[in-house]
């Protein structure tokens, strides 16, 4: 099998028609209103509230700042329980709020927080739970809420990968107190860089909007120590254009995922990530697990595929609990996180984006099957 002529990356962004982008830019230039809650920003907030099926939403310049603000807005302190199997941004937002992360193990099937192990991690200092819908797979939201209610804890979800994920038709951004979505260029829906918070309690919006704008209430009053988390008009305009491409992109990714599943179903040692019934997939990543029966381990598959110009990613290796900044925390001890330690050696994200030809997917699968021989 010949290598691909050009690298096949794990993802590629959707790109709006340049003429339409120029038209949007002309409107922005004409208005001379570039940021600070302009018309495009307002329109995108309205549109996304509908698309994500949430009661309220606030846009941000990126997902990480949004998550920092989410924690500020609920006044969390002390300790917050989170998952080690995620992108660095998730635990990092805690020390930025002077909070200690407490790592809890993950569930073997969903790879999200193991809700059954949460209670063991709660101490008198715990104020919240920060779950991650990793690869767009929902956390066990009902059980997590039940534990949170029993102990009076707040629940925040990192839904960076979960744009469009739904549980029985209910938008994923409606669970818990606040959810954060990332609109980074690598995401199914993007605004170049960007993000949003969604929440059920409409009273949170004024506080969140103040926090993302330096705490400025009016020309003469600054009422809280806010930050600059504002999305600008160019980002919002790109978002409005990308919304038009969303359904098409989802449909193409759906076909690609089906093609991978069909091709890899009977390869011993390769396990695909199954989305349970009732869950609408976000099609953000296509992850496989490479088990011992495959013969080659995950790292070897990653290296071999690179020789064919297939650039896969080991999201999310290493575990956050293994970063030098967190390693010494008692909860970061590998004995506390056996499932996460096993999973993180097996996961591999294969290329997934609408522009990927089905022929290329077939070829990638053939390369994987050949590696097995
Ligand atoms: N929470 C979770 C669970 C997250 O996954 C993330 C972000 C966040 C929070 C924070 O949200 P933001 O603050 O970012 O809104 C990428 C993204 O930069 C990051 O946003 C994302 N998660 C993470 C999973 O992936 P890298 O370091 O893997 O990116 P990079 O530059 O290696 O890009 C990956 C591939 O994407 C490239 O090989 C090619 C392609 N690509 C990338 C970019 C930037 C393009 O084709 N075009 C592009 O412009 O982190």
mmCIF file with all atom_site columns, C-alpha atoms and ligand atoms in Angstrom, residues 9-13 62-64 86-87 89-90 132 158 160-161 180 182 184-187 194 285 313 315-316, ligand 1:
data_model
loop_
_atom_site.group_PDB
_atom_site.id
_atom_site.type_symbol
_atom_site.label_atom_id
_atom_site.label_alt_id
_atom_site.label_comp_id
_atom_site.label_asym_id
_atom_site.label_entity_id
_atom_site.label_seq_id
_atom_site.pdbx_PDB_ins_code
_atom_site.Cartn_x
_atom_site.Cartn_y
_atom_site.Cartn_z
_atom_site.occupancy
_atom_site.B_iso_or_equiv
_atom_site.pdbx_formal_charge
_atom_site.auth_seq_id
_atom_site.auth_comp_id
_atom_site.auth_asym_id
_atom_site.auth_atom_id
_atom_site.pdbx_PDB_model_num
ATOM   1  C CA  . UNK A 1 9   ? -4.791  14.991 9.483  1.00 0.00 ? 9   UNK A CA  1
ATOM   2  C CA  . UNK A 1 10  ? -7.017  13.990 12.382 1.00 0.00 ? 10  UNK A CA  1
ATOM   3  C CA  . UNK A 1 11  ? -9.310  16.863 11.465 1.00 0.00 ? 11  UNK A CA  1
ATOM   4  C CA  . UNK A 1 12  ? -9.736  19.781 9.061  1.00 0.00 ? 12  UNK A CA  1
ATOM   5  C CA  . UNK A 1 13  ? -11.944 22.806 9.629  1.00 0.00 ? 13  UNK A CA  1
ATOM   6  C CA  . UNK A 1 62  ? -12.432 30.710 23.451 1.00 0.00 ? 62  UNK A CA  1
ATOM   7  C CA  . UNK A 1 63  ? -13.588 27.708 25.444 1.00 0.00 ? 63  UNK A CA  1
ATOM   8  C CA  . UNK A 1 64  ? -10.896 27.896 28.125 1.00 0.00 ? 64  UNK A CA  1
ATOM   9  C CA  . UNK A 1 86  ? -9.238  15.130 28.994 1.00 0.00 ? 86  UNK A CA  1
ATOM   10 C CA  . UNK A 1 87  ? -7.443  18.037 27.305 1.00 0.00 ? 87  UNK A CA  1
ATOM   11 C CA  . UNK A 1 89  ? -7.642  23.032 29.663 1.00 0.00 ? 89  UNK A CA  1
ATOM   12 C CA  . UNK A 1 90  ? -10.117 21.129 31.859 1.00 0.00 ? 90  UNK A CA  1
ATOM   13 C CA  . UNK A 1 132 ? -16.216 16.141 30.457 1.00 0.00 ? 132 UNK A CA  1
ATOM   14 C CA  . UNK A 1 158 ? -16.890 20.625 29.679 1.00 0.00 ? 158 UNK A CA  1
ATOM   15 C CA  . UNK A 1 160 ? -15.982 21.124 24.208 1.00 0.00 ? 160 UNK A CA  1
ATOM   16 C CA  . UNK A 1 161 ? -16.505 18.014 22.021 1.00 0.00 ? 161 UNK A CA  1
ATOM   17 C CA  . UNK A 1 180 ? -18.939 24.957 28.101 1.00 0.00 ? 180 UNK A CA  1
ATOM   18 C CA  . UNK A 1 182 ? -15.483 25.130 22.355 1.00 0.00 ? 182 UNK A CA  1
ATOM   19 C CA  . UNK A 1 184 ? -11.954 26.186 18.131 1.00 0.00 ? 184 UNK A CA  1
ATOM   20 C CA  . UNK A 1 185 ? -11.050 25.575 14.460 1.00 0.00 ? 185 UNK A CA  1
ATOM   21 C CA  . UNK A 1 186 ? -10.620 21.863 15.166 1.00 0.00 ? 186 UNK A CA  1
ATOM   22 C CA  . UNK A 1 187 ? -14.249 21.555 16.261 1.00 0.00 ? 187 UNK A CA  1
ATOM   23 C CA  . UNK A 1 194 ? -14.340 30.745 20.310 1.00 0.00 ? 194 UNK A CA  1
ATOM   24 C CA  . UNK A 1 285 ? -13.831 12.430 16.846 1.00 0.00 ? 285 UNK A CA  1
ATOM   25 C CA  . UNK A 1 313 ? -3.756  11.560 17.517 1.00 0.00 ? 313 UNK A CA  1
ATOM   26 C CA  . UNK A 1 315 ? -6.165  12.116 22.481 1.00 0.00 ? 315 UNK A CA  1
ATOM   27 C CA  . UNK A 1 316 ? -5.911  12.282 25.560 1.00 0.00 ? 316 UNK A CA  1
HETATM 28 N N1  . LIG B 2 .   ? -11.802 21.110 26.999 1.00 0.00 ? 1   LIG B N1  1
HETATM 29 C C1  . LIG B 2 .   ? -11.600 20.110 26.126 1.00 0.00 ? 1   LIG B C1  1
HETATM 30 C C2  . LIG B 2 .   ? -12.080 18.757 26.489 1.00 0.00 ? 1   LIG B C2  1
HETATM 31 C C3  . LIG B 2 .   ? -10.947 20.348 24.910 1.00 0.00 ? 1   LIG B C3  1
HETATM 32 O O1  . LIG B 2 .   ? -10.719 19.329 24.060 1.00 0.00 ? 1   LIG B O1  1
HETATM 33 C C4  . LIG B 2 .   ? -10.527 21.651 24.606 1.00 0.00 ? 1   LIG B C4  1
HETATM 34 C C5  . LIG B 2 .   ? -9.843  21.921 23.367 1.00 0.00 ? 1   LIG B C5  1
HETATM 35 C C6  . LIG B 2 .   ? -10.788 22.680 25.532 1.00 0.00 ? 1   LIG B C6  1
HETATM 36 C C7  . LIG B 2 .   ? -11.419 22.350 26.732 1.00 0.00 ? 1   LIG B C7  1
HETATM 37 C C8  . LIG B 2 .   ? -10.383 24.086 25.324 1.00 0.00 ? 1   LIG B C8  1
HETATM 38 O O2  . LIG B 2 .   ? -11.148 24.757 24.341 1.00 0.00 ? 1   LIG B O2  1
HETATM 39 P P1  . LIG B 2 .   ? -10.485 26.005 23.514 1.00 0.00 ? 1   LIG B P1  1
HETATM 40 O O3  . LIG B 2 .   ? -9.946  26.945 24.545 1.00 0.00 ? 1   LIG B O3  1
HETATM 41 O O4  . LIG B 2 .   ? -9.425  25.445 22.617 1.00 0.00 ? 1   LIG B O4  1
HETATM 42 O O5  . LIG B 2 .   ? -11.666 26.573 22.786 1.00 0.00 ? 1   LIG B O5  1
HETATM 43 C C9  . LIG B 2 .   ? -6.612  20.981 19.552 1.00 0.00 ? 1   LIG B C9  1
HETATM 44 C C10 . LIG B 2 .   ? -7.314  22.290 19.813 1.00 0.00 ? 1   LIG B C10 1
HETATM 45 O O6  . LIG B 2 .   ? -6.406  23.395 19.781 1.00 0.00 ? 1   LIG B O6  1
HETATM 46 C C11 . LIG B 2 .   ? -8.090  22.329 21.091 1.00 0.00 ? 1   LIG B C11 1
HETATM 47 O O7  . LIG B 2 .   ? -9.033  23.369 20.973 1.00 0.00 ? 1   LIG B O7  1
HETATM 48 C C12 . LIG B 2 .   ? -8.839  21.029 21.329 1.00 0.00 ? 1   LIG B C12 1
HETATM 49 N N2  . LIG B 2 .   ? -9.491  20.976 22.604 1.00 0.00 ? 1   LIG B N2  1
HETATM 50 C C13 . LIG B 2 .   ? -7.891  19.852 21.222 1.00 0.00 ? 1   LIG B C13 1
HETATM 51 C C14 . LIG B 2 .   ? -8.566  18.537 21.438 1.00 0.00 ? 1   LIG B C14 1
HETATM 52 O O8  . LIG B 2 .   ? -7.341  19.849 19.920 1.00 0.00 ? 1   LIG B O8  1
HETATM 53 P P2  . LIG B 2 .   ? -4.109  20.300 19.398 1.00 0.00 ? 1   LIG B P2  1
HETATM 54 O O9  . LIG B 2 .   ? -2.908  20.703 20.186 1.00 0.00 ? 1   LIG B O9  1
HETATM 55 O O10 . LIG B 2 .   ? -4.356  18.870 19.144 1.00 0.00 ? 1   LIG B O10 1
HETATM 56 O O11 . LIG B 2 .   ? -4.195  21.104 18.001 1.00 0.00 ? 1   LIG B O11 1
HETATM 57 P P3  . LIG B 2 .   ? -3.334  20.983 16.697 1.00 0.00 ? 1   LIG B P3  1
HETATM 58 O O12 . LIG B 2 .   ? -2.863  22.352 16.326 1.00 0.00 ? 1   LIG B O12 1
HETATM 59 O O13 . LIG B 2 .   ? -2.312  19.915 16.827 1.00 0.00 ? 1   LIG B O13 1
HETATM 60 O O14 . LIG B 2 .   ? -4.430  20.554 15.611 1.00 0.00 ? 1   LIG B O14 1
HETATM 61 C C15 . LIG B 2 .   ? -4.846  19.231 15.396 1.00 0.00 ? 1   LIG B C15 1
HETATM 62 C C16 . LIG B 2 .   ? -4.999  18.990 13.898 1.00 0.00 ? 1   LIG B C16 1
HETATM 63 O O15 . LIG B 2 .   ? -6.062  19.780 13.392 1.00 0.00 ? 1   LIG B O15 1
HETATM 64 C C17 . LIG B 2 .   ? -3.788  19.379 13.064 1.00 0.00 ? 1   LIG B C17 1
HETATM 65 O O16 . LIG B 2 .   ? -2.901  18.306 12.979 1.00 0.00 ? 1   LIG B O16 1
HETATM 66 C C18 . LIG B 2 .   ? -4.391  19.738 11.729 1.00 0.00 ? 1   LIG B C18 1
HETATM 67 C C19 . LIG B 2 .   ? -5.766  20.237 12.066 1.00 0.00 ? 1   LIG B C19 1
HETATM 68 N N3  . LIG B 2 .   ? -5.866  21.716 12.032 1.00 0.00 ? 1   LIG B N3  1
HETATM 69 C C20 . LIG B 2 .   ? -5.607  22.441 13.171 1.00 0.00 ? 1   LIG B C20 1
HETATM 70 C C21 . LIG B 2 .   ? -5.731  23.808 13.159 1.00 0.00 ? 1   LIG B C21 1
HETATM 71 C C22 . LIG B 2 .   ? -5.449  24.631 14.385 1.00 0.00 ? 1   LIG B C22 1
HETATM 72 C C23 . LIG B 2 .   ? -6.230  22.326 10.864 1.00 0.00 ? 1   LIG B C23 1
HETATM 73 O O17 . LIG B 2 .   ? -6.452  21.656 9.840  1.00 0.00 ? 1   LIG B O17 1
HETATM 74 N N4  . LIG B 2 .   ? -6.376  23.679 10.845 1.00 0.00 ? 1   LIG B N4  1
HETATM 75 C C24 . LIG B 2 .   ? -6.153  24.459 11.937 1.00 0.00 ? 1   LIG B C24 1
HETATM 76 O O18 . LIG B 2 .   ? -6.326  25.696 11.874 1.00 0.00 ? 1   LIG B O18 1
HETATM 77 O O19 . LIG B 2 .   ? -5.362  20.946 20.171 1.00 0.00 ? 1   LIG B O19 1
#
